[in-house]
mmCIF file of C-alpha atoms in Angstrom:
data_model
loop_
_atom_site.group_PDB
_atom_site.id
_atom_site.type_symbol
_atom_site.label_atom_id
_atom_site.label_comp_id
_atom_site.label_asym_id
_atom_site.label_seq_id
_atom_site.Cartn_x
_atom_site.Cartn_y
_atom_site.Cartn_z
ATOM 1 C CA ASN M 1 -36.908 -98.840 -99.820
ATOM 2 C CA ALA M 2 -36.744 -95.939 -101.928
ATOM 3 C CA GLY M 3 -39.475 -95.946 -104.484
ATOM 4 C CA VAL M 4 -38.872 -93.937 -107.082
ATOM 5 C CA THR M 5 -35.821 -91.644 -107.448
ATOM 6 C CA GLN M 6 -35.322 -88.861 -109.275
ATOM 7 C CA THR M 7 -31.860 -87.109 -110.184
ATOM 8 C CA PRO M 8 -31.004 -84.907 -109.868
ATOM 9 C CA LYS M 9 -33.359 -82.579 -108.056
ATOM 10 C CA PHE M 10 -33.406 -79.086 -109.516
ATOM 11 C CA ARG M 11 -31.037 -77.941 -112.699
ATOM 12 C CA VAL M 12 -30.790 -74.990 -114.339
ATOM 13 C CA LEU M 13 -29.953 -75.017 -118.553
ATOM 14 C CA LYS M 14 -29.072 -72.539 -121.433
ATOM 15 C CA THR M 15 -30.856 -72.855 -124.781
ATOM 16 C CA GLY M 16 -29.519 -75.118 -126.512
ATOM 17 C CA GLN M 17 -28.266 -77.406 -123.574
ATOM 18 C CA SER M 18 -28.607 -80.770 -123.846
ATOM 19 C CA MET M 19 -29.292 -83.020 -120.192
ATOM 20 C CA THR M 20 -30.118 -86.328 -119.433
ATOM 21 C CA LEU M 21 -32.993 -86.981 -115.937
ATOM 22 C CA LEU M 22 -32.446 -90.314 -114.416
ATOM 23 C CA CYS M 23 -35.001 -92.045 -112.653
ATOM 24 C CA ALA M 24 -34.280 -95.341 -110.260
ATOM 25 C CA GLN M 25 -37.752 -97.860 -109.032
ATOM 26 C CA ASP M 26 -36.753 -100.452 -106.456
ATOM 27 C CA MET M 27 -39.915 -101.971 -106.671
ATOM 28 C CA ASN M 28 -39.328 -104.396 -109.846
ATOM 29 C CA HIS M 29 -42.150 -102.680 -111.346
ATOM 30 C CA GLU M 30 -42.362 -103.490 -115.051
ATOM 31 C CA TYR M 31 -43.939 -99.440 -116.449
ATOM 32 C CA MET M 32 -41.808 -96.658 -116.031
ATOM 33 C CA TYR M 33 -43.226 -93.281 -117.354
ATOM 34 C CA TRP M 34 -42.579 -89.458 -117.550
ATOM 35 C CA TYR M 35 -44.467 -87.074 -116.654
ATOM 36 C CA ARG M 36 -44.445 -82.793 -117.088
ATOM 37 C CA GLN M 37 -46.651 -80.745 -114.401
ATOM 38 C CA ASP M 38 -47.145 -77.392 -115.510
ATOM 39 C CA PRO M 39 -48.503 -74.518 -113.611
ATOM 40 C CA GLY M 40 -52.582 -74.794 -113.153
ATOM 41 C CA MET M 41 -52.402 -78.204 -115.302
ATOM 42 C CA GLY M 42 -52.311 -81.616 -114.374
ATOM 43 C CA LEU M 43 -49.860 -84.034 -115.325
ATOM 44 C CA ARG M 44 -48.975 -85.141 -119.293
ATOM 45 C CA LEU M 45 -47.717 -87.998 -120.499
ATOM 46 C CA ILE M 46 -44.379 -87.477 -122.236
ATOM 47 C CA HIS M 47 -42.933 -91.177 -122.595
ATOM 48 C CA TYR M 48 -43.597 -93.820 -120.742
ATOM 49 C CA SER M 49 -41.884 -97.610 -120.779
ATOM 50 C CA VAL M 50 -43.619 -101.680 -120.812
ATOM 51 C CA GLY M 51 -40.442 -103.142 -119.980
ATOM 52 C CA GLU M 52 -36.749 -103.661 -119.953
ATOM 53 C CA GLY M 53 -36.037 -102.683 -123.846
ATOM 54 C CA THR M 54 -39.214 -101.076 -124.390
ATOM 55 C CA THR M 55 -40.187 -97.182 -125.197
ATOM 56 C CA ALA M 56 -43.919 -95.824 -125.999
ATOM 57 C CA LYS M 57 -44.678 -92.138 -126.619
ATOM 58 C CA GLY M 58 -47.094 -90.072 -124.551
ATOM 59 C CA GLU M 59 -49.713 -87.343 -124.633
ATOM 60 C CA VAL M 60 -45.942 -84.626 -124.831
ATOM 61 C CA PRO M 61 -43.015 -86.111 -126.296
ATOM 62 C CA ASP M 62 -41.880 -83.795 -128.999
ATOM 63 C CA GLY M 63 -38.061 -82.772 -127.678
ATOM 64 C CA TYR M 64 -37.370 -85.808 -125.837
ATOM 65 C CA ASN M 65 -35.935 -89.117 -125.492
ATOM 66 C CA VAL M 66 -36.212 -92.077 -123.647
ATOM 67 C CA SER M 67 -34.069 -94.938 -122.827
ATOM 68 C CA ARG M 68 -34.570 -98.084 -120.842
ATOM 69 C CA LEU M 69 -31.399 -100.620 -120.533
ATOM 70 C CA LYS M 70 -32.803 -102.120 -117.216
ATOM 71 C CA LYS M 71 -35.429 -102.522 -115.883
ATOM 72 C CA GLN M 72 -35.067 -100.027 -112.450
ATOM 73 C CA ASN M 73 -33.550 -97.018 -114.812
ATOM 74 C CA PHE M 74 -35.509 -95.057 -117.065
ATOM 75 C CA LEU M 75 -33.770 -92.054 -118.353
ATOM 76 C CA LEU M 76 -35.573 -88.979 -119.890
ATOM 77 C CA GLY M 77 -33.098 -87.224 -122.733
ATOM 78 C CA LEU M 78 -33.291 -83.289 -123.887
ATOM 79 C CA GLU M 79 -31.351 -83.200 -126.947
ATOM 80 C CA SER M 80 -31.520 -79.600 -127.530
ATOM 81 C CA ALA M 81 -33.111 -77.606 -124.365
ATOM 82 C CA ALA M 82 -35.792 -75.265 -125.079
ATOM 83 C CA PRO M 83 -37.804 -72.852 -122.823
ATOM 84 C CA SER M 84 -40.910 -74.080 -123.325
ATOM 85 C CA GLN M 85 -39.337 -77.155 -121.365
ATOM 86 C CA THR M 86 -38.911 -75.661 -118.265
ATOM 87 C CA SER M 87 -41.524 -77.720 -116.018
ATOM 88 C CA VAL M 88 -41.498 -80.072 -113.417
ATOM 89 C CA TYR M 89 -40.950 -83.699 -114.166
ATOM 90 C CA PHE M 90 -42.469 -86.884 -112.428
ATOM 91 C CA CYS M 91 -40.829 -90.162 -112.988
ATOM 92 C CA ALA M 92 -44.297 -93.169 -112.101
ATOM 93 C CA SER M 93 -43.921 -97.128 -112.266
ATOM 94 C CA SER M 94 -46.651 -99.304 -111.621
ATOM 95 C CA TYR M 95 -46.604 -103.188 -111.892
ATOM 96 C CA SER M 96 -47.634 -104.459 -115.274
ATOM 97 C CA GLY M 97 -50.990 -105.844 -116.217
ATOM 98 C CA GLY M 98 -52.207 -102.443 -117.924
ATOM 99 C CA SER M 99 -51.152 -99.215 -116.039
ATOM 100 C CA GLY M 100 -54.801 -98.271 -117.031
ATOM 101 C CA ASN M 101 -55.623 -100.448 -113.488
ATOM 102 C CA GLN M 102 -52.430 -99.646 -111.600
ATOM 103 C CA PRO M 103 -51.625 -97.535 -109.235
ATOM 104 C CA GLN M 104 -48.575 -95.371 -109.841
ATOM 105 C CA HIS M 105 -45.872 -94.530 -107.913
ATOM 106 C CA PHE M 106 -44.461 -91.327 -107.956
ATOM 107 C CA GLY M 107 -40.758 -89.922 -106.853
ATOM 108 C CA ASP M 108 -40.831 -86.259 -105.630
ATOM 109 C CA GLY M 109 -39.476 -84.592 -109.398
ATOM 110 C CA THR M 110 -36.835 -82.665 -111.117
ATOM 111 C CA ARG M 111 -37.763 -79.147 -111.563
ATOM 112 C CA LEU M 112 -35.921 -77.925 -114.703
ATOM 113 C CA SER M 113 -35.016 -74.380 -115.979
ATOM 114 C CA ILE M 114 -34.696 -73.317 -119.293
ATOM 115 C CA LEU M 115 -32.462 -69.922 -119.678
ATOM 116 C CA GLY W 1 -60.808 -87.013 -126.587
ATOM 117 C CA GLU W 2 -61.174 -87.671 -122.863
ATOM 118 C CA SER W 3 -61.743 -84.878 -120.649
ATOM 119 C CA VAL W 4 -61.164 -85.006 -116.992
ATOM 120 C CA GLY W 5 -62.038 -82.121 -114.917
ATOM 121 C CA LEU W 6 -62.663 -80.906 -111.553
ATOM 122 C CA HIS W 7 -65.371 -78.671 -110.232
ATOM 123 C CA LEU W 8 -63.385 -76.532 -107.694
ATOM 124 C CA PRO W 9 -59.722 -75.280 -108.251
ATOM 125 C CA THR W 10 -59.503 -74.253 -104.364
ATOM 126 C CA LEU W 11 -61.268 -75.571 -101.249
ATOM 127 C CA SER W 12 -60.989 -73.717 -98.100
ATOM 128 C CA VAL W 13 -62.840 -76.066 -94.819
ATOM 129 C CA GLN W 14 -62.763 -75.235 -90.952
ATOM 130 C CA GLU W 15 -59.991 -78.147 -88.924
ATOM 131 C CA GLY W 16 -62.122 -81.007 -88.162
ATOM 132 C CA ASP W 17 -64.736 -80.472 -91.478
ATOM 133 C CA ASN W 18 -65.499 -82.612 -94.022
ATOM 134 C CA SER W 19 -63.723 -81.919 -96.928
ATOM 135 C CA ILE W 20 -65.664 -83.256 -100.424
ATOM 136 C CA ILE W 21 -63.188 -82.946 -103.722
ATOM 137 C CA ASN W 22 -65.011 -83.548 -106.800
ATOM 138 C CA CYS W 23 -63.757 -85.310 -110.332
ATOM 139 C CA ALA W 24 -65.800 -85.200 -114.023
ATOM 140 C CA TYR W 25 -64.715 -87.552 -116.498
ATOM 141 C CA SER W 26 -66.156 -88.186 -120.343
ATOM 142 C CA ASN W 27 -64.882 -91.464 -121.289
ATOM 143 C CA SER W 28 -67.651 -94.334 -120.360
ATOM 144 C CA ALA W 29 -65.448 -96.897 -120.932
ATOM 145 C CA SER W 30 -63.062 -95.689 -117.911
ATOM 146 C CA ASP W 31 -63.330 -98.202 -115.445
ATOM 147 C CA TYR W 32 -60.841 -97.463 -112.531
ATOM 148 C CA PHE W 33 -60.436 -94.289 -111.018
ATOM 149 C CA ILE W 34 -57.667 -93.467 -108.260
ATOM 150 C CA TRP W 35 -57.391 -90.352 -106.060
ATOM 151 C CA TYR W 36 -53.820 -89.022 -105.778
ATOM 152 C CA LYS W 37 -52.721 -86.435 -103.653
ATOM 153 C CA GLN W 38 -49.758 -83.830 -103.750
ATOM 154 C CA GLU W 39 -48.435 -82.232 -100.841
ATOM 155 C CA SER W 40 -45.844 -79.392 -101.970
ATOM 156 C CA GLY W 41 -42.443 -79.551 -103.481
ATOM 157 C CA LYS W 42 -43.290 -83.706 -103.570
ATOM 158 C CA GLY W 43 -44.891 -85.916 -106.018
ATOM 159 C CA PRO W 44 -48.798 -87.870 -106.255
ATOM 160 C CA GLN W 45 -49.006 -90.245 -103.665
ATOM 161 C CA PHE W 46 -51.497 -93.107 -103.572
ATOM 162 C CA ILE W 47 -54.358 -92.078 -100.944
ATOM 163 C CA ILE W 48 -57.354 -94.676 -102.618
ATOM 164 C CA ASP W 49 -58.621 -96.378 -105.712
ATOM 165 C CA ILE W 50 -62.630 -97.704 -106.861
ATOM 166 C CA ARG W 51 -63.081 -100.076 -109.829
ATOM 167 C CA SER W 52 -66.397 -99.484 -112.028
ATOM 168 C CA ASN W 53 -67.486 -102.727 -110.361
ATOM 169 C CA MET W 54 -68.217 -100.788 -107.286
ATOM 170 C CA ASP W 55 -69.578 -97.520 -106.352
ATOM 171 C CA LYS W 56 -68.156 -96.612 -102.797
ATOM 172 C CA ARG W 57 -64.901 -97.804 -100.998
ATOM 173 C CA GLN W 58 -64.058 -96.572 -97.742
ATOM 174 C CA GLY W 59 -60.532 -96.317 -96.138
ATOM 175 C CA GLN W 60 -58.578 -94.110 -93.268
ATOM 176 C CA ARG W 61 -60.661 -91.019 -92.811
ATOM 177 C CA VAL W 62 -61.106 -91.054 -96.667
ATOM 178 C CA THR W 63 -64.386 -92.595 -99.140
ATOM 179 C CA VAL W 64 -64.360 -92.397 -103.071
ATOM 180 C CA LEU W 65 -67.770 -92.331 -104.748
ATOM 181 C CA LEU W 66 -68.705 -93.341 -108.040
ATOM 182 C CA ASN W 67 -71.409 -92.319 -110.123
ATOM 183 C CA LYS W 68 -70.837 -93.926 -113.656
ATOM 184 C CA THR W 69 -74.597 -92.928 -115.131
ATOM 185 C CA VAL W 70 -73.553 -89.494 -114.601
ATOM 186 C CA LYS W 71 -69.168 -90.191 -115.187
ATOM 187 C CA HIS W 72 -68.703 -88.625 -111.723
ATOM 188 C CA LEU W 73 -66.352 -88.825 -108.995
ATOM 189 C CA SER W 74 -65.790 -87.324 -105.724
ATOM 190 C CA LEU W 75 -63.159 -87.753 -102.825
ATOM 191 C CA GLN W 76 -64.460 -87.262 -99.437
ATOM 192 C CA ILE W 77 -62.395 -86.428 -96.063
ATOM 193 C CA ALA W 78 -63.607 -86.994 -92.395
ATOM 194 C CA ALA W 79 -62.428 -84.700 -89.760
ATOM 195 C CA THR W 80 -59.719 -82.734 -92.319
ATOM 196 C CA GLN W 81 -56.501 -81.699 -90.749
ATOM 197 C CA PRO W 82 -53.914 -79.671 -91.075
ATOM 198 C CA GLY W 83 -52.005 -82.238 -93.119
ATOM 199 C CA ASP W 84 -54.563 -82.860 -95.124
ATOM 200 C CA SER W 85 -53.917 -79.192 -97.008
ATOM 201 C CA ALA W 86 -52.451 -80.228 -100.355
ATOM 202 C CA VAL W 87 -53.531 -80.573 -104.307
ATOM 203 C CA TYR W 88 -55.786 -83.230 -105.089
ATOM 204 C CA PHE W 89 -55.876 -85.021 -108.534
ATOM 205 C CA CYS W 90 -58.197 -87.964 -109.787
ATOM 206 C CA ARG W 91 -56.482 -90.208 -112.490
ATOM 207 C CA VAL W 92 -59.261 -91.885 -114.398
ATOM 208 C CA GLY W 93 -58.312 -94.773 -116.968
ATOM 209 C CA ASP W 94 -59.118 -98.019 -117.714
ATOM 210 C CA THR W 95 -57.745 -101.495 -118.664
ATOM 211 C CA GLY W 96 -57.737 -101.878 -122.596
ATOM 212 C CA ARG W 97 -55.500 -98.543 -122.619
ATOM 213 C CA ARG W 98 -52.481 -97.798 -121.355
ATOM 214 C CA ALA W 99 -52.826 -93.239 -121.656
ATOM 215 C CA LEU W 100 -53.960 -92.413 -118.755
ATOM 216 C CA THR W 101 -55.148 -89.198 -117.826
ATOM 217 C CA PHE W 102 -55.126 -86.915 -114.897
ATOM 218 C CA GLY W 103 -57.638 -84.282 -113.079
ATOM 219 C CA SER W 104 -55.729 -80.816 -113.043
ATOM 220 C CA GLY W 105 -55.985 -80.685 -109.051
ATOM 221 C CA THR W 106 -58.165 -78.995 -106.200
ATOM 222 C CA ARG W 107 -56.029 -77.077 -104.151
ATOM 223 C CA LEU W 108 -57.433 -78.123 -100.189
ATOM 224 C CA GLN W 109 -56.762 -75.738 -97.821
ATOM 225 C CA VAL W 110 -57.371 -76.422 -94.518
ATOM 226 C CA GLN W 111 -57.822 -73.329 -92.261
ATOM 227 C CA PRO W 112 -57.012 -74.019 -87.898
#
């Protein structure tokens, strides 16, 4: 099993450009998440999804949009990239039953730089 | 709001010694706790978890201790090896909420 796969692994954007980060999981998990990780800080939740066709805001949702058209995929979009969005982005998934009591499985991250 | 913090940002130990990484939390409703390991260039990896109805749980070379009275969690690694060098995060959650809180992480450096 591949687990959680993120693409691309690296990307450099100019301010104002748009892009989509793709996350795919092959564990049949109901819950999927997008986090960002900045130096010296913990993971911060951007958006999450509790099932196909549903999304919800996390702690830092501004400037991002998400879609969960298929159960196995969770897309994170930046409509107009800003330097403050330079970060490492992690996708995660977990079984249903409430994300508060299940371990999450993480991808290896997408390193995004906005110039 | 809930805060989750770590006592030591960097912990340096000798190979073969035991390591202890600590985590404090503030929400008394928290009932599920996880430790993750994050190696350089990789995503967090699940190590061990514990629920609030327990105060100790053991895995392979790792033990998690939970003190609900003082809202404190620790991860003990026995006979630390160079491969244990990584950043360790605690994650605190509760069954009634979907939002989770991660600590900022402690870097463990194992000296040969």
